[in-house]
CSV table of C-alpha atoms in Angstrom, one decimal:
chain,number,residue,atom,x,y,z
A,1323,UNK,CA,-60.4,21.2,25.6
A,1324,UNK,CA,-59.8,24.9,25.2
A,1325,UNK,CA,-61.4,25.5,28.3
A,1326,UNK,CA,-59.5,23.3,30.3
A,1327,UNK,CA,-56.1,24.8,29.0
A,1328,UNK,CA,-57.3,28.7,29.5
A,1329,UNK,CA,-57.8,27.8,33.1
A,1330,UNK,CA,-54.7,25.7,33.3
A,1331,UNK,CA,-53.4,28.8,32.1
A,1332,UNK,CA,-54.6,31.0,33.8
A,1333,UNK,CA,-53.6,28.9,37.4
A,1334,UNK,CA,-49.7,28.7,36.3
A,1335,UNK,CA,-49.7,32.6,35.7
A,1336,UNK,CA,-50.0,33.9,39.2
A,1337,UNK,CA,-47.3,31.4,40.2
A,1338,UNK,CA,-44.8,32.2,37.3
A,1339,UNK,CA,-45.1,36.0,38.0
A,1340,UNK,CA,-44.5,35.0,41.6
A,1341,UNK,CA,-41.7,32.9,40.7
A,1342,UNK,CA,-40.6,35.5,39.1
A,1343,UNK,CA,-41.3,38.1,41.6
A,1344,UNK,CA,-38.9,35.6,43.9
A,1345,UNK,CA,-35.9,35.5,41.5
A,1346,UNK,CA,-36.1,39.4,41.3
A,1347,UNK,CA,-35.6,39.9,45.0
A,1348,UNK,CA,-33.0,36.8,45.6
A,1349,UNK,CA,-30.9,39.2,42.9
A,1350,UNK,CA,-32.0,42.1,44.2
A,1351,UNK,CA,-30.8,41.2,48.0
A,1352,UNK,CA,-27.7,39.4,46.9
A,1353,UNK,CA,-26.9,43.0,44.8
A,1354,UNK,CA,-26.8,44.8,48.6
A,1355,UNK,CA,-25.2,41.6,50.1
A,1356,UNK,CA,-22.2,41.1,47.4
A,1357,UNK,CA,-21.8,44.9,47.4
A,1358,UNK,CA,-21.7,45.4,51.5
A,1359,UNK,CA,-19.6,42.1,52.6
A,1360,UNK,CA,-17.8,41.3,49.4
A,1361,UNK,CA,-18.7,37.5,47.4
A,1362,UNK,CA,-16.7,35.9,49.1
A,1363,UNK,CA,-17.7,36.7,52.4
A,1364,UNK,CA,-21.2,36.8,51.7
A,1365,UNK,CA,-23.4,33.7,52.8
A,1366,UNK,CA,-26.3,32.4,50.9
A,1367,UNK,CA,-28.3,32.4,54.3
A,1368,UNK,CA,-27.5,36.1,54.6
A,1369,UNK,CA,-28.9,36.4,50.9
A,1370,UNK,CA,-32.6,34.3,52.0
A,1371,UNK,CA,-32.1,36.8,55.2
A,1372,UNK,CA,-32.3,39.8,53.8
A,1373,UNK,CA,-34.8,38.7,50.7
A,1374,UNK,CA,-37.6,37.5,53.8
A,1375,UNK,CA,-37.4,34.0,52.1
A,1376,UNK,CA,-36.5,30.5,53.3
A,1377,UNK,CA,-33.0,29.3,53.0
A,1378,UNK,CA,-33.6,26.6,50.8
A,1379,UNK,CA,-35.9,28.8,48.3
A,1380,UNK,CA,-32.9,30.8,47.3
A,1381,UNK,CA,-31.2,26.6,45.8
A,1382,UNK,CA,-34.8,26.9,44.0
A,1383,UNK,CA,-33.5,29.0,41.4
A,1384,UNK,CA,-29.4,29.1,41.9
A,1385,UNK,CA,-27.4,26.7,42.3
A,1386,UNK,CA,-24.7,28.7,44.6
A,1387,UNK,CA,-23.1,32.2,45.2
A,1388,UNK,CA,-21.4,31.8,41.6
A,1389,UNK,CA,-25.0,31.4,39.7
A,1390,UNK,CA,-26.6,34.3,41.7
A,1391,UNK,CA,-23.1,36.5,41.1
A,1392,UNK,CA,-23.5,35.1,37.0
A,1393,UNK,CA,-27.0,35.9,37.0
A,1394,UNK,CA,-26.8,39.6,38.3
A,1395,UNK,CA,-23.6,39.7,35.6
A,1396,UNK,CA,-24.8,38.5,32.4
A,1397,UNK,CA,-28.9,40.2,32.9
A,1398,UNK,CA,-27.6,43.9,33.6
A,1399,UNK,CA,-24.3,43.2,31.5
A,1400,UNK,CA,-27.0,42.5,28.4
A,1401,UNK,CA,-29.2,45.2,29.4
A,1402,UNK,CA,-25.9,47.7,28.5
A,1403,UNK,CA,-24.8,46.4,25.8
A,1404,UNK,CA,-27.9,47.1,24.5
A,1405,UNK,CA,-27.4,50.5,25.6
A,1406,UNK,CA,-24.3,51.0,23.6
A,1407,UNK,CA,-26.1,49.4,20.4
A,1408,UNK,CA,-29.2,51.7,20.9
A,1409,UNK,CA,-26.8,54.8,20.9
A,1410,UNK,CA,-24.6,53.3,18.1
A,1411,UNK,CA,-27.7,53.6,15.3
A,1412,UNK,CA,-29.0,56.6,16.7
A,1413,UNK,CA,-28.4,59.5,14.1
A,1414,UNK,CA,-26.2,61.7,16.2
A,1415,UNK,CA,-22.7,63.1,16.1
A,1416,UNK,CA,-20.0,61.3,17.8
A,1417,UNK,CA,-19.3,63.7,20.3
A,1418,UNK,CA,-23.2,63.3,21.7
A,1419,UNK,CA,-22.6,59.9,21.1
A,1420,UNK,CA,-20.2,59.9,24.3
A,1421,UNK,CA,-21.7,62.5,26.6
A,1422,UNK,CA,-24.7,59.5,25.8
A,1423,UNK,CA,-22.4,57.4,27.5
A,1424,UNK,CA,-20.7,58.9,29.8
A,1425,UNK,CA,-24.0,60.1,31.3
A,1426,UNK,CA,-24.8,56.5,31.4
A,1427,UNK,CA,-22.2,55.4,33.4
A,1428,UNK,CA,-21.9,58.2,36.6
A,1429,UNK,CA,-26.0,57.9,36.7
A,1430,UNK,CA,-25.8,54.1,36.9
A,1431,UNK,CA,-23.6,54.7,39.9
A,1432,UNK,CA,-25.4,57.4,41.6
A,1433,UNK,CA,-29.1,55.2,40.8
A,1434,UNK,CA,-27.8,52.1,42.3
A,1435,UNK,CA,-24.1,52.6,43.6
A,1436,UNK,CA,-24.2,48.7,45.2
A,1437,UNK,CA,-24.7,47.0,41.7
A,1438,UNK,CA,-22.1,49.2,40.2
A,1439,UNK,CA,-19.4,48.0,43.6
A,1440,UNK,CA,-20.4,44.3,42.0
A,1441,UNK,CA,-19.3,45.4,38.7
A,1442,UNK,CA,-16.3,46.6,39.8
A,1443,UNK,CA,-15.2,44.4,42.7
A,1444,UNK,CA,-16.5,41.4,41.9
A,1445,UNK,CA,-16.0,41.3,38.3
A,1446,UNK,CA,-14.1,43.1,35.9
A,1447,UNK,CA,-11.5,43.0,38.5
A,1448,UNK,CA,-11.8,39.5,39.0
A,1449,UNK,CA,-9.7,37.0,37.2
A,1450,UNK,CA,-11.9,34.0,38.5
A,1451,UNK,CA,-14.7,35.4,37.5
A,1452,UNK,CA,-13.8,36.2,33.8
A,1453,UNK,CA,-12.2,33.5,33.4
A,1454,UNK,CA,-14.8,31.2,34.0
A,1455,UNK,CA,-17.1,33.0,32.1
A,1456,UNK,CA,-17.2,33.5,28.5
A,1457,UNK,CA,-14.9,36.3,27.6
A,1458,UNK,CA,-17.2,37.2,24.3
A,1459,UNK,CA,-19.5,38.4,26.2
A,1460,UNK,CA,-17.7,40.7,27.7
A,1461,UNK,CA,-16.4,41.7,24.5
A,1462,UNK,CA,-19.2,42.7,22.5
A,1463,UNK,CA,-19.5,46.1,24.9
A,1464,UNK,CA,-16.0,46.8,23.4
A,1465,UNK,CA,-17.1,45.8,19.5
A,1466,UNK,CA,-20.4,48.2,20.2
A,1467,UNK,CA,-17.9,51.5,21.2
A,1468,UNK,CA,-15.0,50.1,18.2
A,1469,UNK,CA,-17.9,50.6,15.9
A,1470,UNK,CA,-18.5,54.0,17.2
A,1471,UNK,CA,-15.0,55.4,16.8
A,1472,UNK,CA,-15.0,53.5,12.9
A,1473,UNK,CA,-17.7,55.1,11.8
A,1474,UNK,CA,-16.8,58.4,13.4
A,1475,UNK,CA,-13.7,58.9,11.6
A,1476,UNK,CA,-15.3,57.6,8.5
A,1477,UNK,CA,-17.1,60.2,8.7
A,1478,UNK,CA,-14.3,62.9,9.4
A,1479,UNK,CA,-15.7,63.3,13.3
A,1480,UNK,CA,-12.2,61.4,14.4
A,1481,UNK,CA,-8.4,62.1,13.3
A,1482,UNK,CA,-8.2,59.4,11.0
A,1483,UNK,CA,-5.0,58.1,12.7
A,1484,UNK,CA,-6.9,56.8,14.7
A,1485,UNK,CA,-7.2,52.9,16.0
A,1486,UNK,CA,-10.9,52.2,17.1
A,1487,UNK,CA,-9.8,48.8,18.5
A,1488,UNK,CA,-6.9,51.0,20.7
A,1489,UNK,CA,-9.7,53.4,21.4
A,1490,UNK,CA,-12.3,51.8,22.8
A,1491,UNK,CA,-10.6,50.1,25.4
A,1492,UNK,CA,-8.9,53.7,26.2
A,1493,UNK,CA,-12.4,54.7,27.0
A,1494,UNK,CA,-13.6,52.2,28.5
A,1495,UNK,CA,-10.4,52.1,30.8
A,1496,UNK,CA,-10.9,55.9,31.7
A,1497,UNK,CA,-14.7,55.2,33.1
A,1498,UNK,CA,-13.8,52.2,34.6
A,1499,UNK,CA,-11.5,53.7,36.9
A,1500,UNK,CA,-13.6,56.5,37.5
A,1501,UNK,CA,-16.1,54.7,38.5
A,1502,UNK,CA,-13.7,52.5,40.8
A,1503,UNK,CA,-12.5,55.8,42.1
A,1504,UNK,CA,-16.1,56.3,43.4
A,1505,UNK,CA,-16.6,52.5,44.9
A,1506,UNK,CA,-14.1,52.3,46.5
A,1507,UNK,CA,-13.8,56.4,48.0
A,1508,UNK,CA,-10.9,57.6,46.6
A,1509,UNK,CA,-13.5,60.0,44.4
A,1510,UNK,CA,-15.4,61.0,46.9
A,1511,UNK,CA,-19.0,62.8,44.9
A,1512,UNK,CA,-21.2,64.3,47.7
A,1513,UNK,CA,-23.8,66.0,45.5
A,1514,UNK,CA,-25.6,66.3,42.3
A,1515,UNK,CA,-23.1,68.8,40.2
A,1516,UNK,CA,-20.2,66.9,41.7
A,1517,UNK,CA,-21.1,64.3,39.5
A,1518,UNK,CA,-22.2,66.8,36.9
A,1519,UNK,CA,-19.0,68.4,36.3
A,1520,UNK,CA,-16.8,65.0,36.2
A,1521,UNK,CA,-19.2,64.0,33.0
A,1522,UNK,CA,-17.7,67.0,31.9
A,1523,UNK,CA,-14.6,66.9,32.6
A,1524,UNK,CA,-14.4,63.1,31.2
A,1525,UNK,CA,-15.8,64.1,28.3
A,1526,UNK,CA,-14.0,67.1,27.8
A,1527,UNK,CA,-11.1,64.5,28.1
A,1528,UNK,CA,-12.2,61.8,25.9
A,1529,UNK,CA,-12.8,64.0,23.0
A,1530,UNK,CA,-10.2,66.6,23.2
A,1531,UNK,CA,-6.9,65.1,25.9
A,1532,UNK,CA,-5.1,66.5,28.1
A,1533,UNK,CA,-3.8,69.3,25.8
A,1534,UNK,CA,-4.2,73.1,26.7
């Protein structure tokens, strides 16, 4: 009996890995197609063609385009929130934590510009998307930043009059607008040095403000 079970598992394993790989190909292809054509301008057929698979196979994994976009968001956002929580658990000064977050945001765009294009254009600025998804899923990222600020305030690293919740919105808002500038091309950056200067400036603005 146990031998039969083991054989059955060995037969299923390759198919399971192949299935997971196909699903990842669909998501990767959808990311590029959505970034290039926009969510509403993209077709499932375009995604299938880019992935090099049969049109009908896409529907084996996802119900429709909305389902694909939702999967891109949920999987990447959960990784994003996990990183925020990881930074929050590190025995670092508040300035160092903010430095890691700023670098993380800029580096995501540098490494995955298509993904960031979707996150900005099709998700964070889409009332339709946010209305159809649990806003609590989004807000956990704000909660992670708020917790860092509250801890820093208790340690005297942040001014005692600062409202942690409001500050979390300011931090996310600043990061989102800089990333939006990258995505729409109003903040063109040509090399790594330019992005590094942006990180320095953004961190200085978040920690020290504009006052001389």
